[in-house]
Structures are given as structure tokens and as C-alpha cells.
Amino acid sequence: TSTYQLMITLGILLAALVDVPLVSQDDGWRLAIYLQALPAFFLLCGMVLLPQSPRWLVQKGRQEEAMQVLIGLRGEEQAREEWQEIVDSFKAASALGDASWRDSCRGRPGQLLLIGVALQVLQQLVGMNAFMYFGPRLFRSLGLSENRFQTINNLINFLSTFPALCLADSCGRRMLLISGAIFMTIACVAMGLVGELFFADVGTQSGQLPNRTAQSIIVAMVFLFVSNFAYSWGPIVWGYC
């Protein structure tokens, strides 16, 4: 799951790097869309070659096909063990009968569903999207090169995802979520205070900080927020859901 988030941040970084030379061109946005079609095309071709899910094949009674898929992915010995686990799991689920939507909303499943929904909602509401989508406007309002600093921001987002690959099992997911939330809170409070105390007259068009130190603090807090989201609420939530 952390690798999934890592690939997302890599894609964001690559898009930012491609955007740097294209943003100044009149038809740069058209070329950007053309370039997006390339990975989409390769994804389409790859899906044609992707084998069917072994678990789905077992559910459809196509157990031999499921075995062949697993052998191609795992090797014969490991494939037989996994195949047997899938078959046993399917038989156990079938013995319990068909589940209803009501069953997923009460008791232990209901608690897990509530936790999963809450984590996903909080992941979106925590504010990371504001820095990803409106980062260039923020850096421009600080009198900085919007594309350069947004690219740096995306690089930090990518590199800071790597600790999740190593720490999720050793430190625990809960600890990473708590740590990330604490430092993201500190970053937001610091940005709010500095902006309130030192930001220039919002009625001016420039809207730049008159104080270099305050400017540096806000940029540092943006990077602090992004880096702490990247190893915690970015990838770890997918581990629960």
C-alpha cells in the first residue's frame, strides 16, 4: 500500500518536471495532454495482458484456470498453497451465506467501516490537496518562482514517502498517523500565525511578505506539512482501507 502511494507521488513529480518547460509555451497545455495519452495507452495494453484474478476464477468455478494463473505468478509449490487457501476461504464464505448491506454496518464490521470512512475523509480534509493544487499560487504570493518551488514541493512529497516503506511495520501505523498529525498541526498553526502577523496588505496586488524571515518560515512550514503527510496520512490510510 505504501508502494502504491509512492508511485502516485512519483507521477506527480514527473508531471511537475514536464510542466516546467511547457508552462511558458503558448500551446504547452496541448502537448501536456498528448503526453498524458502515452502512459494511458501503455496501461491499456498492459491490462490486455493482465491475467484474471485467481480468487474471481475460483468464485466462478474455474479452479484449474486459477491454478494456472497462480503458477505463472508464484511458481508451482507456492501456487498450490495459495490456491488451497483461496478455495478454503471461498468455501467458508459460502457456508455463511450471502451477506447483506446491513451486515456491513453493524457490529465489528460496522466499526471497521466507520474507521475506514473516517480515515479516508480526514485524509482528504487535512489540507494536502490545497498545497498540491494551489501551491503555485501560494508561492507566487510570497514573491517566489511558483513552478520551481512547486517542483521542489513535489520532490519533497516523493522522497518523504520512502520512510513509510520502512517504518510502517517497525513503528506501527498508528504511531505514524499520530506523528504526522502532530507536525501537520504545528505547520498549519505556524503558517497561520506568521501570515496574520507579518503578511503585507492583502489589498495590494503583490501581496508579498515584507519580512524575509517570515517568508522563509512559511515556505519551511509548507515543506514540513507536505513531508509529514507523505510518510503518514498519505500512504498509511491505504493500509487500513
mmCIF file of C-alpha atoms in Angstrom:
data_model
loop_
_atom_site.group_PDB
_atom_site.id
_atom_site.type_symbol
_atom_site.label_atom_id
_atom_site.label_comp_id
_atom_site.label_asym_id
_atom_site.label_seq_id
_atom_site.Cartn_x
_atom_site.Cartn_y
_atom_site.Cartn_z
ATOM 1 C CA THR A 1 0.000 0.000 0.000
ATOM 2 C CA SER A 2 2.875 2.406 0.714
ATOM 3 C CA THR A 3 4.348 1.485 -2.668
ATOM 4 C CA TYR A 4 1.016 2.461 -4.229
ATOM 5 C CA GLN A 5 1.262 5.938 -2.675
ATOM 6 C CA LEU A 6 4.938 6.150 -3.675
ATOM 7 C CA MET A 7 4.031 5.622 -7.318
ATOM 8 C CA ILE A 8 1.365 8.343 -7.047
ATOM 9 C CA THR A 9 3.902 10.843 -5.708
ATOM 10 C CA LEU A 10 6.365 9.816 -8.417
ATOM 11 C CA GLY A 11 3.740 10.553 -11.051
ATOM 12 C CA ILE A 12 3.056 13.967 -9.505
ATOM 13 C CA LEU A 13 6.784 14.736 -9.517
ATOM 14 C CA LEU A 14 7.240 13.672 -13.133
ATOM 15 C CA ALA A 15 4.243 15.785 -14.156
ATOM 16 C CA ALA A 16 5.760 18.796 -12.411
ATOM 17 C CA LEU A 17 9.126 18.263 -14.133
ATOM 18 C CA VAL A 18 7.428 18.029 -17.531
ATOM 19 C CA ASP A 19 5.395 21.139 -16.751
ATOM 20 C CA VAL A 20 8.475 23.344 -16.182
ATOM 21 C CA PRO A 21 9.499 23.622 -19.869
ATOM 22 C CA LEU A 22 5.907 23.515 -21.156
ATOM 23 C CA VAL A 23 4.266 26.155 -18.976
ATOM 24 C CA SER A 24 5.918 29.044 -20.832
ATOM 25 C CA GLN A 25 4.814 27.806 -24.274
ATOM 26 C CA ASP A 26 1.599 29.034 -25.857
ATOM 27 C CA ASP A 27 0.478 25.512 -26.786
ATOM 28 C CA GLY A 28 2.196 23.814 -23.873
ATOM 29 C CA TRP A 29 -1.088 22.619 -22.397
ATOM 30 C CA ARG A 30 -1.899 20.735 -25.609
ATOM 31 C CA LEU A 31 1.441 18.956 -25.569
ATOM 32 C CA ALA A 32 0.916 18.081 -21.908
ATOM 33 C CA ILE A 33 -2.381 16.372 -22.768
ATOM 34 C CA TYR A 34 -0.727 14.485 -25.634
ATOM 35 C CA LEU A 35 1.964 13.254 -23.247
ATOM 36 C CA GLN A 36 -0.685 12.036 -20.801
ATOM 37 C CA ALA A 37 -2.062 9.794 -23.520
ATOM 38 C CA LEU A 38 1.189 7.791 -23.630
ATOM 39 C CA PRO A 39 1.009 6.188 -20.159
ATOM 40 C CA ALA A 40 -2.739 5.717 -20.650
ATOM 41 C CA PHE A 41 -2.017 3.789 -23.848
ATOM 42 C CA PHE A 42 0.606 1.589 -22.178
ATOM 43 C CA LEU A 43 -1.792 0.973 -19.279
ATOM 44 C CA LEU A 44 -4.465 -0.133 -21.739
ATOM 45 C CA CYS A 45 -2.041 -2.525 -23.451
ATOM 46 C CA GLY A 46 -0.901 -3.889 -20.114
ATOM 47 C CA MET A 47 -4.464 -4.568 -18.985
ATOM 48 C CA VAL A 48 -4.980 -6.765 -22.043
ATOM 49 C CA LEU A 49 -2.080 -8.940 -20.887
ATOM 50 C CA LEU A 50 -3.097 -8.946 -17.226
ATOM 51 C CA PRO A 51 -4.370 -12.382 -16.075
ATOM 52 C CA GLN A 52 -7.722 -12.844 -14.374
ATOM 53 C CA SER A 53 -7.888 -12.702 -10.595
ATOM 54 C CA PRO A 54 -7.401 -16.222 -9.127
ATOM 55 C CA ARG A 55 -9.979 -15.526 -6.424
ATOM 56 C CA TRP A 56 -12.544 -14.434 -9.015
ATOM 57 C CA LEU A 57 -11.844 -17.563 -11.070
ATOM 58 C CA VAL A 58 -12.416 -19.765 -8.013
ATOM 59 C CA GLN A 59 -15.704 -17.985 -7.300
ATOM 60 C CA LYS A 60 -16.780 -18.751 -10.868
ATOM 61 C CA GLY A 61 -15.875 -22.426 -10.510
ATOM 62 C CA ARG A 62 -12.857 -22.166 -12.825
ATOM 63 C CA GLN A 63 -10.385 -23.625 -10.355
ATOM 64 C CA GLU A 64 -7.964 -25.070 -12.897
ATOM 65 C CA GLU A 65 -7.590 -21.680 -14.546
ATOM 66 C CA ALA A 66 -6.984 -20.142 -11.130
ATOM 67 C CA MET A 67 -4.225 -22.669 -10.516
ATOM 68 C CA GLN A 68 -2.545 -21.884 -13.840
ATOM 69 C CA VAL A 69 -2.615 -18.158 -13.118
ATOM 70 C CA LEU A 70 -1.053 -18.693 -9.690
ATOM 71 C CA ILE A 71 1.647 -20.968 -11.103
ATOM 72 C CA GLY A 72 2.580 -18.262 -13.581
ATOM 73 C CA LEU A 73 2.812 -15.702 -10.769
ATOM 74 C CA ARG A 74 4.221 -17.678 -7.841
ATOM 75 C CA GLY A 75 5.748 -20.940 -9.006
ATOM 76 C CA GLU A 76 4.126 -24.357 -8.586
ATOM 77 C CA GLU A 77 4.775 -25.084 -4.897
ATOM 78 C CA GLN A 78 3.712 -21.693 -3.566
ATOM 79 C CA ALA A 79 0.858 -21.560 -6.069
ATOM 80 C CA ARG A 80 -0.694 -24.770 -4.712
ATOM 81 C CA GLU A 81 -0.587 -23.448 -1.144
ATOM 82 C CA GLU A 82 -2.175 -20.150 -2.109
ATOM 83 C CA TRP A 83 -4.736 -21.890 -4.289
ATOM 84 C CA GLN A 84 -5.787 -24.078 -1.380
ATOM 85 C CA GLU A 85 -6.099 -21.022 0.876
ATOM 86 C CA ILE A 86 -8.318 -19.304 -1.685
ATOM 87 C CA VAL A 87 -10.509 -22.388 -2.120
ATOM 88 C CA ASP A 88 -10.867 -22.863 1.658
ATOM 89 C CA SER A 89 -11.672 -19.177 2.126
ATOM 90 C CA PHE A 90 -14.308 -19.306 -0.597
ATOM 91 C CA LYS A 91 -15.939 -22.414 0.874
ATOM 92 C CA ALA A 92 -16.014 -20.853 4.348
ATOM 93 C CA ALA A 93 -17.600 -17.669 2.996
ATOM 94 C CA SER A 94 -20.132 -19.657 1.003
ATOM 95 C CA ALA A 95 -21.131 -21.637 4.092
ATOM 96 C CA LEU A 96 -22.067 -18.396 5.867
ATOM 97 C CA GLY A 97 -24.475 -17.443 3.103
ATOM 98 C CA ASP A 98 -24.851 -14.202 1.212
ATOM 99 C CA ALA A 99 -24.083 -11.064 3.188
ATOM 100 C CA SER A 100 -26.368 -8.027 3.129
ATOM 101 C CA TRP A 101 -25.501 -4.340 3.260
ATOM 102 C CA ARG A 102 -26.978 -4.250 6.758
ATOM 103 C CA ASP A 103 -24.399 -6.786 7.948
ATOM 104 C CA SER A 104 -21.549 -4.457 6.949
ATOM 105 C CA CYS A 105 -22.981 -1.591 9.010
ATOM 106 C CA ARG A 106 -23.388 -3.248 12.386
ATOM 107 C CA GLY A 107 -21.200 -4.988 14.941
ATOM 108 C CA ARG A 108 -17.489 -5.385 14.315
ATOM 109 C CA PRO A 109 -17.754 -4.881 10.507
ATOM 110 C CA GLY A 110 -19.651 -1.653 11.132
ATOM 111 C CA GLN A 111 -16.914 -0.368 13.443
ATOM 112 C CA LEU A 112 -14.229 -1.167 10.883
ATOM 113 C CA LEU A 113 -16.283 0.500 8.148
ATOM 114 C CA LEU A 114 -16.672 3.637 10.261
ATOM 115 C CA ILE A 115 -12.927 3.777 10.949
ATOM 116 C CA GLY A 116 -12.115 3.312 7.271
ATOM 117 C CA VAL A 117 -14.550 6.006 6.132
ATOM 118 C CA ALA A 118 -13.324 8.427 8.814
ATOM 119 C CA LEU A 119 -9.675 7.913 7.848
ATOM 120 C CA GLN A 120 -10.384 8.447 4.153
ATOM 121 C CA VAL A 121 -12.420 11.589 4.835
ATOM 122 C CA LEU A 122 -9.775 13.030 7.153
ATOM 123 C CA GLN A 123 -7.049 12.222 4.624
ATOM 124 C CA GLN A 124 -8.816 14.481 2.135
ATOM 125 C CA LEU A 125 -9.814 17.206 4.604
ATOM 126 C CA VAL A 126 -6.396 17.514 6.238
ATOM 127 C CA GLY A 127 -5.379 20.075 3.602
ATOM 128 C CA MET A 128 -2.803 18.314 1.454
ATOM 129 C CA ASN A 129 -4.780 18.988 -1.719
ATOM 130 C CA ALA A 130 -4.587 22.723 -1.053
ATOM 131 C CA PHE A 131 -0.785 22.588 -1.220
ATOM 132 C CA MET A 132 -0.812 20.343 -4.273
ATOM 133 C CA TYR A 133 -3.363 22.315 -6.315
ATOM 134 C CA PHE A 134 -2.820 25.858 -5.038
ATOM 135 C CA GLY A 135 0.885 25.597 -4.238
ATOM 136 C CA PRO A 136 1.928 27.686 -7.264
ATOM 137 C CA ARG A 137 -0.436 30.498 -6.237
ATOM 138 C CA LEU A 138 0.863 30.360 -2.667
ATOM 139 C CA PHE A 139 4.500 30.562 -3.735
ATOM 140 C CA ARG A 140 3.719 33.340 -6.210
ATOM 141 C CA SER A 141 2.045 35.354 -3.453
ATOM 142 C CA LEU A 142 5.283 35.024 -1.490
ATOM 143 C CA GLY A 143 7.255 36.507 -4.383
ATOM 144 C CA LEU A 144 8.878 33.199 -5.305
ATOM 145 C CA SER A 145 9.189 31.248 -8.549
ATOM 146 C CA GLU A 146 5.938 29.299 -8.499
ATOM 147 C CA ASN A 147 6.984 26.459 -10.801
ATOM 148 C CA ARG A 148 10.398 25.961 -9.243
ATOM 149 C CA PHE A 149 9.110 25.825 -5.675
ATOM 150 C CA GLN A 150 6.126 23.671 -6.584
ATOM 151 C CA THR A 151 8.531 21.206 -8.201
ATOM 152 C CA ILE A 152 10.636 21.230 -5.028
ATOM 153 C CA ASN A 153 7.432 20.670 -3.058
ATOM 154 C CA ASN A 154 6.581 17.649 -5.208
ATOM 155 C CA LEU A 155 10.120 16.299 -4.807
ATOM 156 C CA ILE A 156 9.780 16.508 -1.026
ATOM 157 C CA ASN A 157 6.429 14.747 -1.290
ATOM 158 C CA PHE A 158 8.043 11.907 -3.237
ATOM 159 C CA LEU A 159 11.161 11.486 -1.103
ATOM 160 C CA SER A 160 9.248 11.686 2.181
ATOM 161 C CA THR A 161 7.084 8.723 1.185
ATOM 162 C CA PHE A 162 10.064 6.344 1.416
ATOM 163 C CA PRO A 163 10.139 6.274 5.268
ATOM 164 C CA ALA A 164 6.649 4.743 5.221
ATOM 165 C CA LEU A 165 8.063 1.707 3.384
ATOM 166 C CA CYS A 166 10.438 1.034 6.287
ATOM 167 C CA LEU A 167 8.579 2.368 9.327
ATOM 168 C CA ALA A 168 5.026 1.108 8.794
ATOM 169 C CA ASP A 169 5.823 -2.327 10.251
ATOM 170 C CA SER A 170 8.588 -1.387 12.696
ATOM 171 C CA CYS A 171 6.951 1.697 14.267
ATOM 172 C CA GLY A 172 3.324 0.831 13.636
ATOM 173 C CA ARG A 173 0.713 2.567 11.518
ATOM 174 C CA ARG A 174 -0.983 4.283 14.464
ATOM 175 C CA MET A 175 2.254 5.907 15.598
ATOM 176 C CA LEU A 176 2.945 7.260 12.109
ATOM 177 C CA LEU A 177 -0.567 8.719 11.858
ATOM 178 C CA ILE A 178 -0.216 10.420 15.255
ATOM 179 C CA SER A 179 3.238 11.770 14.438
ATOM 180 C CA GLY A 180 2.164 13.083 11.047
ATOM 181 C CA ALA A 181 -0.942 14.749 12.511
ATOM 182 C CA ILE A 182 1.081 16.500 15.232
ATOM 183 C CA PHE A 183 3.619 18.002 12.849
ATOM 184 C CA MET A 184 0.984 18.935 10.261
ATOM 185 C CA THR A 185 -0.894 20.781 13.009
ATOM 186 C CA ILE A 186 2.273 22.611 14.048
ATOM 187 C CA ALA A 187 2.938 23.586 10.424
ATOM 188 C CA CYS A 188 -0.603 24.919 9.888
ATOM 189 C CA VAL A 189 -0.635 26.889 13.142
ATOM 190 C CA ALA A 190 2.786 28.390 12.360
ATOM 191 C CA MET A 191 1.721 29.402 8.839
ATOM 192 C CA GLY A 192 -1.467 30.966 10.156
ATOM 193 C CA LEU A 193 0.310 32.957 12.864
ATOM 194 C CA VAL A 194 3.091 34.186 10.601
ATOM 195 C CA GLY A 195 0.641 35.133 7.875
ATOM 196 C CA GLU A 196 -1.532 37.025 10.358
ATOM 197 C CA LEU A 197 1.371 38.882 11.952
ATOM 198 C CA PHE A 198 3.627 39.676 9.014
ATOM 199 C CA PHE A 199 1.668 39.428 5.768
ATOM 200 C CA ALA A 200 1.547 42.629 3.780
ATOM 201 C CA ASP A 201 -1.643 44.500 2.993
ATOM 202 C CA VAL A 202 -3.936 41.959 1.305
ATOM 203 C CA GLY A 203 -5.440 44.780 -0.728
ATOM 204 C CA THR A 204 -2.260 45.183 -2.773
ATOM 205 C CA GLN A 205 -1.717 43.185 -5.922
ATOM 206 C CA SER A 206 1.690 41.924 -4.860
ATOM 207 C CA GLY A 207 0.583 40.502 -1.524
ATOM 208 C CA GLN A 208 4.228 39.723 -0.720
ATOM 209 C CA LEU A 209 5.686 39.283 2.714
ATOM 210 C CA PRO A 210 7.698 42.319 3.755
ATOM 211 C CA ASN A 211 9.791 40.174 6.050
ATOM 212 C CA ARG A 212 12.259 37.696 4.517
ATOM 213 C CA THR A 213 12.342 35.662 7.705
ATOM 214 C CA ALA A 214 8.568 35.331 7.734
ATOM 215 C CA GLN A 215 8.634 34.331 4.073
ATOM 216 C CA SER A 216 11.186 31.605 4.799
ATOM 217 C CA ILE A 217 9.151 30.360 7.764
ATOM 218 C CA ILE A 218 6.007 29.920 5.663
ATOM 219 C CA VAL A 219 7.904 28.068 2.928
ATOM 220 C CA ALA A 220 9.560 25.838 5.520
ATOM 221 C CA MET A 221 6.189 25.089 7.135
ATOM 222 C CA VAL A 222 4.698 24.158 3.755
ATOM 223 C CA PHE A 223 7.541 21.710 3.221
ATOM 224 C CA LEU A 224 7.160 20.437 6.809
ATOM 225 C CA PHE A 225 3.460 19.803 6.265
ATOM 226 C CA VAL A 226 3.974 18.006 2.957
ATOM 227 C CA SER A 227 6.823 15.837 4.246
ATOM 228 C CA ASN A 228 4.828 14.706 7.288
ATOM 229 C CA PHE A 229 1.737 13.942 5.235
ATOM 230 C CA ALA A 230 3.840 11.953 2.770
ATOM 231 C CA TYR A 231 5.038 9.340 5.301
ATOM 232 C CA SER A 232 1.865 9.182 7.386
ATOM 233 C CA TRP A 233 -1.629 10.079 6.210
ATOM 234 C CA GLY A 234 -0.739 9.711 2.549
ATOM 235 C CA PRO A 235 0.268 6.019 2.439
ATOM 236 C CA ILE A 236 -0.769 4.644 5.844
ATOM 237 C CA VAL A 237 -4.506 5.220 5.385
ATOM 238 C CA TRP A 238 -4.448 2.816 2.434
ATOM 239 C CA GLY A 239 -3.116 0.158 4.810
ATOM 240 C CA TYR A 240 -6.322 0.378 6.851
ATOM 241 C CA CYS A 241 -8.640 0.619 3.865
#
